[in-house]
XYZ file of C-alpha atoms in Angstrom:
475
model
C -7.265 -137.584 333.935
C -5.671 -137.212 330.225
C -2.603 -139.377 331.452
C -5.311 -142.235 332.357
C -6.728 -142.168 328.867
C -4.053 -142.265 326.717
C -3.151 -146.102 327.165
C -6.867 -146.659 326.861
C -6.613 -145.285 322.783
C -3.539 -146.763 322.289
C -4.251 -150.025 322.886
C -7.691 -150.166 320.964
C -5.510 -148.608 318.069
C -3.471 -151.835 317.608
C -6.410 -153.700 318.171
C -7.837 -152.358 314.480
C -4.495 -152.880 313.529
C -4.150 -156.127 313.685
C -7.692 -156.761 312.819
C -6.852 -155.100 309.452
C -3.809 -157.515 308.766
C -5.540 -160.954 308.855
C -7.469 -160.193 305.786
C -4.662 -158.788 303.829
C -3.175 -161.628 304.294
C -5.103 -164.120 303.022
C -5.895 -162.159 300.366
C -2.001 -162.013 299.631
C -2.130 -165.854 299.613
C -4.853 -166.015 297.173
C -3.097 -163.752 294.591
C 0.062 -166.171 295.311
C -1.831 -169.086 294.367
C -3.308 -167.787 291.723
C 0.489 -166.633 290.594
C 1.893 -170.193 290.869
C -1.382 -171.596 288.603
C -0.313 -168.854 285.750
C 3.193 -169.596 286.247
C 2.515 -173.378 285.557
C 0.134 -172.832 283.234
C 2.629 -170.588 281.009
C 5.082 -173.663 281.318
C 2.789 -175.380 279.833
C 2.023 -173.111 277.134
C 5.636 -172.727 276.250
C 6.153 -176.426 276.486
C 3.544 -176.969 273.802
C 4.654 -174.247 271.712
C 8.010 -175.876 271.266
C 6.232 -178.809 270.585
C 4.339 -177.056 267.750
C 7.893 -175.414 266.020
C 9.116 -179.006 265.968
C 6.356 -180.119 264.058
C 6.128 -176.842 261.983
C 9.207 -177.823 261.249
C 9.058 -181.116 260.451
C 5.961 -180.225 258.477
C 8.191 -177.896 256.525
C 10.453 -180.049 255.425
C 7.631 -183.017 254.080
C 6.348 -180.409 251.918
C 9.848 -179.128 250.828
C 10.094 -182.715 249.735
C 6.663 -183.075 248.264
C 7.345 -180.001 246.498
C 10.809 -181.601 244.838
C 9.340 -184.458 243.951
C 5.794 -182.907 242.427
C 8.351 -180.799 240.409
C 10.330 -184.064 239.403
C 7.105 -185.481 238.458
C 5.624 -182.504 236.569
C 9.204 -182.499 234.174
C 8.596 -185.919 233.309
C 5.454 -185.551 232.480
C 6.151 -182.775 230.249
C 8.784 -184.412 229.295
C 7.036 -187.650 227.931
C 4.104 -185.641 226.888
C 3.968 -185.236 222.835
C 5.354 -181.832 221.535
C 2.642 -179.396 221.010
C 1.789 -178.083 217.819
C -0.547 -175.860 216.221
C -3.052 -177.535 213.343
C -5.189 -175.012 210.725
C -9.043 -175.671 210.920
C -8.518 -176.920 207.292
C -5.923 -179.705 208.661
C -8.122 -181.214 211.269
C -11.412 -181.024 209.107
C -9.808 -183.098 206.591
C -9.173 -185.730 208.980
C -12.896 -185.437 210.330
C -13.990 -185.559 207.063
C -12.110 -188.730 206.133
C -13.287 -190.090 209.509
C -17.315 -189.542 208.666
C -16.787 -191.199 205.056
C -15.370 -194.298 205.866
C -17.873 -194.944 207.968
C -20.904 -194.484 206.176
C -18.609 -196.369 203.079
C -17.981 -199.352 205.439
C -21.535 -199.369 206.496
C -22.752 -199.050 202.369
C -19.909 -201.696 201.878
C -20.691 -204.546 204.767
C -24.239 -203.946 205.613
C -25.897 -203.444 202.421
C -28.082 -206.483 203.293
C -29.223 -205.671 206.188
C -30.192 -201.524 204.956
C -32.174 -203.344 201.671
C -34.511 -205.235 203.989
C -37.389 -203.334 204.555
C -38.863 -206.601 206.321
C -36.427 -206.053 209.806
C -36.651 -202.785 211.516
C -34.519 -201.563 214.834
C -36.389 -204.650 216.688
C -33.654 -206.815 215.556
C -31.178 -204.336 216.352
C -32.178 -203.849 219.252
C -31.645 -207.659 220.253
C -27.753 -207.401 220.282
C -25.959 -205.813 223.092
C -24.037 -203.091 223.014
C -22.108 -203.691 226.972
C -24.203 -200.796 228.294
C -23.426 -198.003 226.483
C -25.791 -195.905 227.229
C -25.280 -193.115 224.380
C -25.092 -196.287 221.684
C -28.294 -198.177 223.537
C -30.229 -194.383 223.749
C -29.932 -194.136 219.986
C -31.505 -197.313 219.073
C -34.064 -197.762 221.660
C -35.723 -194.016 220.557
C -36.434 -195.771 216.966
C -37.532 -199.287 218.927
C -41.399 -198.349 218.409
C -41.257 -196.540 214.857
C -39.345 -199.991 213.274
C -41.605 -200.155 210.761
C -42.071 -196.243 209.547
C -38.413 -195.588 209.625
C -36.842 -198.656 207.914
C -34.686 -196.489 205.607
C -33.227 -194.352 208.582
C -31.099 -197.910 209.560
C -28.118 -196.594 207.621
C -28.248 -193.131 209.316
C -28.768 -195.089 213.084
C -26.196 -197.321 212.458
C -23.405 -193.899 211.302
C -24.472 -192.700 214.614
C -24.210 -195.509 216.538
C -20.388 -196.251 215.293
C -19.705 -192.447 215.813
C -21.235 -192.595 219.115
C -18.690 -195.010 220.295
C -16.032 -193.107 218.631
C -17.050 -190.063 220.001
C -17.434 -192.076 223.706
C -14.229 -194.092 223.815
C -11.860 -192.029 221.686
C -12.156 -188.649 220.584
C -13.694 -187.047 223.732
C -10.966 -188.374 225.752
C -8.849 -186.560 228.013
C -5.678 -188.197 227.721
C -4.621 -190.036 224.700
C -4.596 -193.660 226.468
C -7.271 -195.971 227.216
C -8.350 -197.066 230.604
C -10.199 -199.868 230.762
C -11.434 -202.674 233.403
C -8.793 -201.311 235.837
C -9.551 -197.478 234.924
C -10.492 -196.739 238.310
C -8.252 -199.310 240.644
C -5.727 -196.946 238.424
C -6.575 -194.024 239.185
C -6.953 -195.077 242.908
C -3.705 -196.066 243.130
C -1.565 -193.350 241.567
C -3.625 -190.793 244.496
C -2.445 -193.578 247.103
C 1.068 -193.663 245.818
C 2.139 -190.469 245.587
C 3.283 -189.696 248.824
C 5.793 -192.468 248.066
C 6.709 -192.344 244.584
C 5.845 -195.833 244.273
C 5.033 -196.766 240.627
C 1.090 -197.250 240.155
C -0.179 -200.834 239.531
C -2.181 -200.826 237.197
C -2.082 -201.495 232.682
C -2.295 -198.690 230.275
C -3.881 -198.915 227.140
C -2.237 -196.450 224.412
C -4.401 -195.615 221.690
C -2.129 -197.823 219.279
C -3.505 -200.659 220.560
C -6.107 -200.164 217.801
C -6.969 -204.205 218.078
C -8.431 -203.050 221.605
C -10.388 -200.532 220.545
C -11.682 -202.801 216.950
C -12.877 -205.939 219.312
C -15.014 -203.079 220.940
C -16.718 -202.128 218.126
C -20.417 -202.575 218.118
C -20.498 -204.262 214.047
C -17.072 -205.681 214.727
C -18.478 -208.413 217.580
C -21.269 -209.042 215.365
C -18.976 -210.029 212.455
C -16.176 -211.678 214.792
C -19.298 -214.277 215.532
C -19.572 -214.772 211.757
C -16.059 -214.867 211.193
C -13.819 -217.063 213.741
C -11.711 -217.890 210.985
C -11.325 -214.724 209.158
C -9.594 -211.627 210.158
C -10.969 -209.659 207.043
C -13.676 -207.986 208.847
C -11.046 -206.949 212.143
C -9.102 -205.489 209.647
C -11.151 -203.664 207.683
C -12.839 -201.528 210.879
C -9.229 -200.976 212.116
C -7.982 -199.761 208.766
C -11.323 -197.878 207.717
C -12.712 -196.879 211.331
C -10.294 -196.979 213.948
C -6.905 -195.680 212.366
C -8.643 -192.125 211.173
C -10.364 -191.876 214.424
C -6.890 -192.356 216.326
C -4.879 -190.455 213.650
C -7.898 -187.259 214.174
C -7.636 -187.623 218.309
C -4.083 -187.573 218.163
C -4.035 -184.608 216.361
C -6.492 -182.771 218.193
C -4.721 -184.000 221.461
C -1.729 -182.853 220.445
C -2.382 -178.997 219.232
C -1.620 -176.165 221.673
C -5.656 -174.940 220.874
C -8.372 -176.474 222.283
C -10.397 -178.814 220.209
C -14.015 -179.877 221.044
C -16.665 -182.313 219.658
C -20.148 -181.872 220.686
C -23.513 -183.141 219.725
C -26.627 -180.641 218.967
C -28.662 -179.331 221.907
C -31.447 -181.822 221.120
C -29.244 -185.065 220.370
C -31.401 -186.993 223.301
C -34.884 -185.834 221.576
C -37.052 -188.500 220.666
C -37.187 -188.980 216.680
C -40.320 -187.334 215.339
C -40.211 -184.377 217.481
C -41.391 -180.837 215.903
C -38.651 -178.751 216.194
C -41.030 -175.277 216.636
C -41.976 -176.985 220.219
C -37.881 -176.711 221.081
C -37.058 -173.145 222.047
C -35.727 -170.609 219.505
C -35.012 -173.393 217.235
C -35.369 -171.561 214.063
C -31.834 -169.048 215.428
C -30.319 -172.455 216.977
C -31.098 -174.477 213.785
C -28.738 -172.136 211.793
C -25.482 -173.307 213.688
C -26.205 -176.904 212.684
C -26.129 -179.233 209.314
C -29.238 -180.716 208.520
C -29.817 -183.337 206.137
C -33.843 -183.394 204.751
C -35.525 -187.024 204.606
C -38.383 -185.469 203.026
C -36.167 -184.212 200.012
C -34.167 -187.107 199.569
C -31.213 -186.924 201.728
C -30.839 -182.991 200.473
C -29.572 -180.655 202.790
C -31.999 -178.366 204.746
C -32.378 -174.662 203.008
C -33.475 -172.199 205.853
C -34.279 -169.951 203.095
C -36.741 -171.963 201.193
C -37.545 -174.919 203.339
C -38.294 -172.714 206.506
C -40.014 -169.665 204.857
C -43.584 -170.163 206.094
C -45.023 -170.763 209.436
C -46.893 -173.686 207.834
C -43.389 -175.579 207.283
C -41.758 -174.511 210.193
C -44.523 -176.288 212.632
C -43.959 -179.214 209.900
C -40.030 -179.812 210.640
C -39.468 -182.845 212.487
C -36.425 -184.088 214.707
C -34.987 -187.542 213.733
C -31.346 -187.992 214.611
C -27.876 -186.405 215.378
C -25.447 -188.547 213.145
C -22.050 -187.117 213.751
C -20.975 -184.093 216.439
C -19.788 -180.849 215.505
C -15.912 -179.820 215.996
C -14.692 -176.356 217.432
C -11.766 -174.526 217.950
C -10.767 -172.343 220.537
C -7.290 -170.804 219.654
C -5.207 -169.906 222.542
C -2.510 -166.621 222.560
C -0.622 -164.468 225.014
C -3.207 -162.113 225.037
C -5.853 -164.624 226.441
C -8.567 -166.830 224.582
C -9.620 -166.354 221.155
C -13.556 -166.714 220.708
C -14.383 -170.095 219.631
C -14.554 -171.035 215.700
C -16.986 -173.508 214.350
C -14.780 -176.101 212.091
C -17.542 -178.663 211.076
C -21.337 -178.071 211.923
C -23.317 -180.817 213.636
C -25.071 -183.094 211.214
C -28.534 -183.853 211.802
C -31.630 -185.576 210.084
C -34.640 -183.839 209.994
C -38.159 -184.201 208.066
C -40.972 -182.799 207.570
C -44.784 -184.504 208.141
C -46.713 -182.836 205.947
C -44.842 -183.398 203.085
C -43.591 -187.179 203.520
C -46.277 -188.934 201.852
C -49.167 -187.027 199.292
C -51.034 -190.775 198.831
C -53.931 -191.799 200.894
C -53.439 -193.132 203.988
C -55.318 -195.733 205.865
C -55.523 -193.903 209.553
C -55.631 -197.833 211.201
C -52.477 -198.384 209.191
C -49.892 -198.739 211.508
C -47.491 -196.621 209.188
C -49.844 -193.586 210.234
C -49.861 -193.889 213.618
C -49.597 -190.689 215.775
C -46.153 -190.228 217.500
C -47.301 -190.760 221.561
C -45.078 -188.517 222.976
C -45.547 -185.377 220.158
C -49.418 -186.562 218.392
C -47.276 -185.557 215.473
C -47.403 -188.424 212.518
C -43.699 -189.634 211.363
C -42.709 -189.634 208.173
C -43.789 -193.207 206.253
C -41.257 -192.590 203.822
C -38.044 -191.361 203.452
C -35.853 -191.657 200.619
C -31.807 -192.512 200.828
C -29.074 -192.548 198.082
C -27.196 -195.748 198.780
C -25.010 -196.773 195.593
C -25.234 -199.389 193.792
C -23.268 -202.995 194.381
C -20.964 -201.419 191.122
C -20.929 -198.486 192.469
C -19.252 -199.064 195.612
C -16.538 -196.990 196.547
C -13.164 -198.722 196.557
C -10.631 -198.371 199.623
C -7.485 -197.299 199.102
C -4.420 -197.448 201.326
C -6.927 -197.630 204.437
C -8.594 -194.291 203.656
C -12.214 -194.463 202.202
C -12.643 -191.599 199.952
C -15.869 -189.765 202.009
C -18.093 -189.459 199.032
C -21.030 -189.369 201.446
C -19.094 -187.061 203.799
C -21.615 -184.625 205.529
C -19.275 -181.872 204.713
C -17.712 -180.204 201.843
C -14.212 -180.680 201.724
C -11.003 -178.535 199.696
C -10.866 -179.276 195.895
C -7.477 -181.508 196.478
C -9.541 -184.338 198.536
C -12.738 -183.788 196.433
C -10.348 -184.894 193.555
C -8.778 -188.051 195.256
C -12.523 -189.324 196.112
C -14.331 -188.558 192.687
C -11.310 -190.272 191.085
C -11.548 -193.647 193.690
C -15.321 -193.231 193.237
C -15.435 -193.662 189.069
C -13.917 -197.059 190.003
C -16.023 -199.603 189.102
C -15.958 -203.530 190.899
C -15.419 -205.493 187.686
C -17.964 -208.596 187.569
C -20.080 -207.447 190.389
C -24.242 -208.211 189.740
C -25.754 -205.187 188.838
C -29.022 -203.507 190.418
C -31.141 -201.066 190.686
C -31.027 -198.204 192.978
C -31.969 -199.880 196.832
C -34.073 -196.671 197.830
C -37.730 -196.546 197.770
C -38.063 -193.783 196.220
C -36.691 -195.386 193.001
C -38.671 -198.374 193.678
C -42.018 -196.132 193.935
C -40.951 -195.016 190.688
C -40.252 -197.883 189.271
C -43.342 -199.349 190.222
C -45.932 -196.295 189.132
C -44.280 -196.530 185.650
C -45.134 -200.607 185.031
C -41.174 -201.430 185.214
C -40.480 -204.568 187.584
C -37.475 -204.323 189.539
C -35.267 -207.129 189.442
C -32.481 -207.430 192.368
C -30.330 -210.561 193.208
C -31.014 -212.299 196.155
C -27.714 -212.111 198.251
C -26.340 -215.536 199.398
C -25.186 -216.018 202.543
C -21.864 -216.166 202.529
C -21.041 -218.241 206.065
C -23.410 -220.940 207.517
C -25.481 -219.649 209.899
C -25.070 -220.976 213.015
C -28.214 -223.699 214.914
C -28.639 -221.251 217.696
C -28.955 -217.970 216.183
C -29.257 -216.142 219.415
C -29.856 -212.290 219.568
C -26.399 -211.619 217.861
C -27.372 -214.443 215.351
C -30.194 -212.780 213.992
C -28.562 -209.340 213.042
C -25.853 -211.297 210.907
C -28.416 -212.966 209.151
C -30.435 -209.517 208.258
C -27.030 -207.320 207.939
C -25.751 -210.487 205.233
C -22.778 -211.445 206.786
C -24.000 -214.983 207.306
């Protein structure tokens, strides 16, 4: 019986057998399969990967290249750059200085005309373009609807407006060149070009080109209407104006500290604004220059003028005529804290005190500010010299009598000596300011001034231009 049974176990033994064997080997085919995807897959991978260190490389070498030539570029411009130097605070605030006076003295000396006209307010002013500058055009529109209450602020309005220009076209540059039309077509191309080397296309204006930068002038293309045939008035705004403000950027531009201009923190405040409404004006007010309308062109005393609470709410905002200059001195050690070189000058007045005679309240002259319901000053009293007392120019420097600042006792010399000068056979008259006049008047004594002649023909069509040459005096 057991030899009858044996064969029987045996042969269902290989049956399991080889019922276990079919499975293992398809999975066995499966892991191939998958093997040969991996494998291709990681010839792949490699493939790319040399791909990549070709291009790493090739990479590596462009910027090697870009490096050498940013490095040949950097030399040169260091190279062509001027050498820096180090200026005292004294140094540089003599040129400022000399830059402020001649241009109130070429104002005093050009537009005399114009500033003794009470008649003509900033309406006419505002009739000649000024290109769109919009720091120039923001100064003279904030006086377009007080013409009549601030006629004696012209001469301040038209300092700023000159130093706005200055302050917009040459000394708050970057770079001491001028970029004009093509400025940004410039600029465009030397990004484009550098990858090449190619030279930018483009014209560069250097700051010499002080013709440029005079036919720009806001007075001078008044005058250059008036004067085709006369280059008197394109030299005396390159001699007087331009030069100093080239010769004082220049300078600046060429120290190893860092020299800044900047306005006051309330230079776009509408004129006739109380100051107490501006926050902690009476600590910021200390850091700036401020020139009192209501005392006749004195400057502001926080001590005496600010005392009370009464004339603190009284102070007014007019105008910011020239920016303040700082210097920030640099050394090993780091940055020095910043020094103030020349305050910001304002021009400030105060209500109640402007005008002590009875008012009319349907007088336009008393009309409420709309913006502030705080009444501007009807009268405010300036110091312009006489026609012999005009300063005389010498060697292209005005001597800055009227110079918001005080200068050292070697320049105060040269400008009291230019100033007792006297213009031989010039018409004599009284003071221009109506203060004098009011005088003048309450006392019985007539004033007698000399009408001034035109000196050109004015033109048929005066046009907007036209009618500021007429009121300045220049026709």
């Amino acid at each position: 019986m057991r030899s009858q049974s044996f064969p029987l176990e045996e042969s269902q033994s290989k049956g399991s057998q080889a019922g276990r064997s079919q499975p293992l080997n398809e999975h066995d085919a499966r892991i191939e399969s998958q093997n040969k995807q991996l494998r291709k897959q990681l010839a792949d991978y490699e493939t790319a990967y040399s791909s990549s260190q070709k291009k790493l490389a090739e990479l590596k070498a462009h910027r090697a290249q870009l490096h050498k030539r940013l490095e040949e570029a950097t030399a040169t411009i260091f190279r062509l750059r001027p050498q820096r130097q180090e200026h005292t605070e004294s140094e540089v605030q003599k040129y400022f200085h000399r830059l402020s006076g001649s241009i109130k003295n070429w104002i005093e000396k050009n537009c005399d005309g114009f500033l003794e006209d009470n008649d003509h307010g900033f309406e006419t002013m505002l009739n000649c373009s000024i290109n769109g500058n919009s720091g120039m055009g923001s100064i003279l529109k904030r006086f377009q609807w007080k013409a009549q209450d601030l006629t004696d602020v012209k001469e301040h309005v038209l300092a700023a407006i000159l130093m706005r220009y200055l302050f917009d076209e040459i000394l708050n540059r970057p770079l001491s060149i001028l970029l004009k039309e093509e400025e940004e077509g410039l600029l465009n191309g030397i990004y484009e070009n550098m990858a090449t080397m190619e030279p930018p296309k483009g014209k560069i204006f250097h700051f010499s080109c002080v013709g440029s930068s005079a036919n720009d002038m806001p007075i001078f293309r008044f005058a250059n209407e008036a004067h085709l045939e006369n280059a008197d008035t394109t030299s005396s705004i390159e001699k007087e104006i331009v030069v100093p403000a080239i010769a004082l950027a220049q300078k600046i531009q060429s120290a190893s500290s860092i020299w800044e201009f900047k306005y006051s923190e309330w230079c776009d405040c509408e004129p006739g604004k109380p100051m107490a409404t501006m926050p902690n004006f009476r600590a910021i007010i200390e850091d700036y220059q401020c020139t009192n309308l209501s005392a006749r062109g004195k400057q502001l005393k926080m001590a005496t003028d600010l005392a009370t609470p009464d004339q603190q709410q009284s102070l007014v905002y007019m105008l910011d005529i020239f920016p303040g200059l700082y210097c920030q001195r640099m050394t090993p050690a780091g940055f020095q804290p910043r020094t103030t070189v020349s305050k910001p000058l304002l021009i400030v007045s105060f209500v109640s005190g402007v005008s002590q005679q009875q008012t009319d309240p349907s007088d336009p002259k008393t009309r409420m500010d709309s913006e502030t319901s705080v009444p501007l000053p009807n009268t405010v009293q300036t110091h312009r010299s006489t026609d012999g007392d005009r300063r005389v120019m010498k060697d292209g420097q005005a001597p800055a009598h009227n110079a918001p600042h005080s200068l050292d006792a070697e320049d105060a010399d040269h400008r009291m000596a230019n100033s007792s000068r006297r213009v031989e056979g010039a018409s004599t008259r009284s003071q221009s300011s109506r203060h004098h006049q009011e005088a003048m008047n309450s006392s019985g004594g007539a004033r007698g001034r000399s009408q001034l002649q035109p000196r050109h023909p004015a033109p048929k069509d005066e046009g907007l231009i036209g009618g500021i040459l007429k009121q300045v005096g220049i026709w």
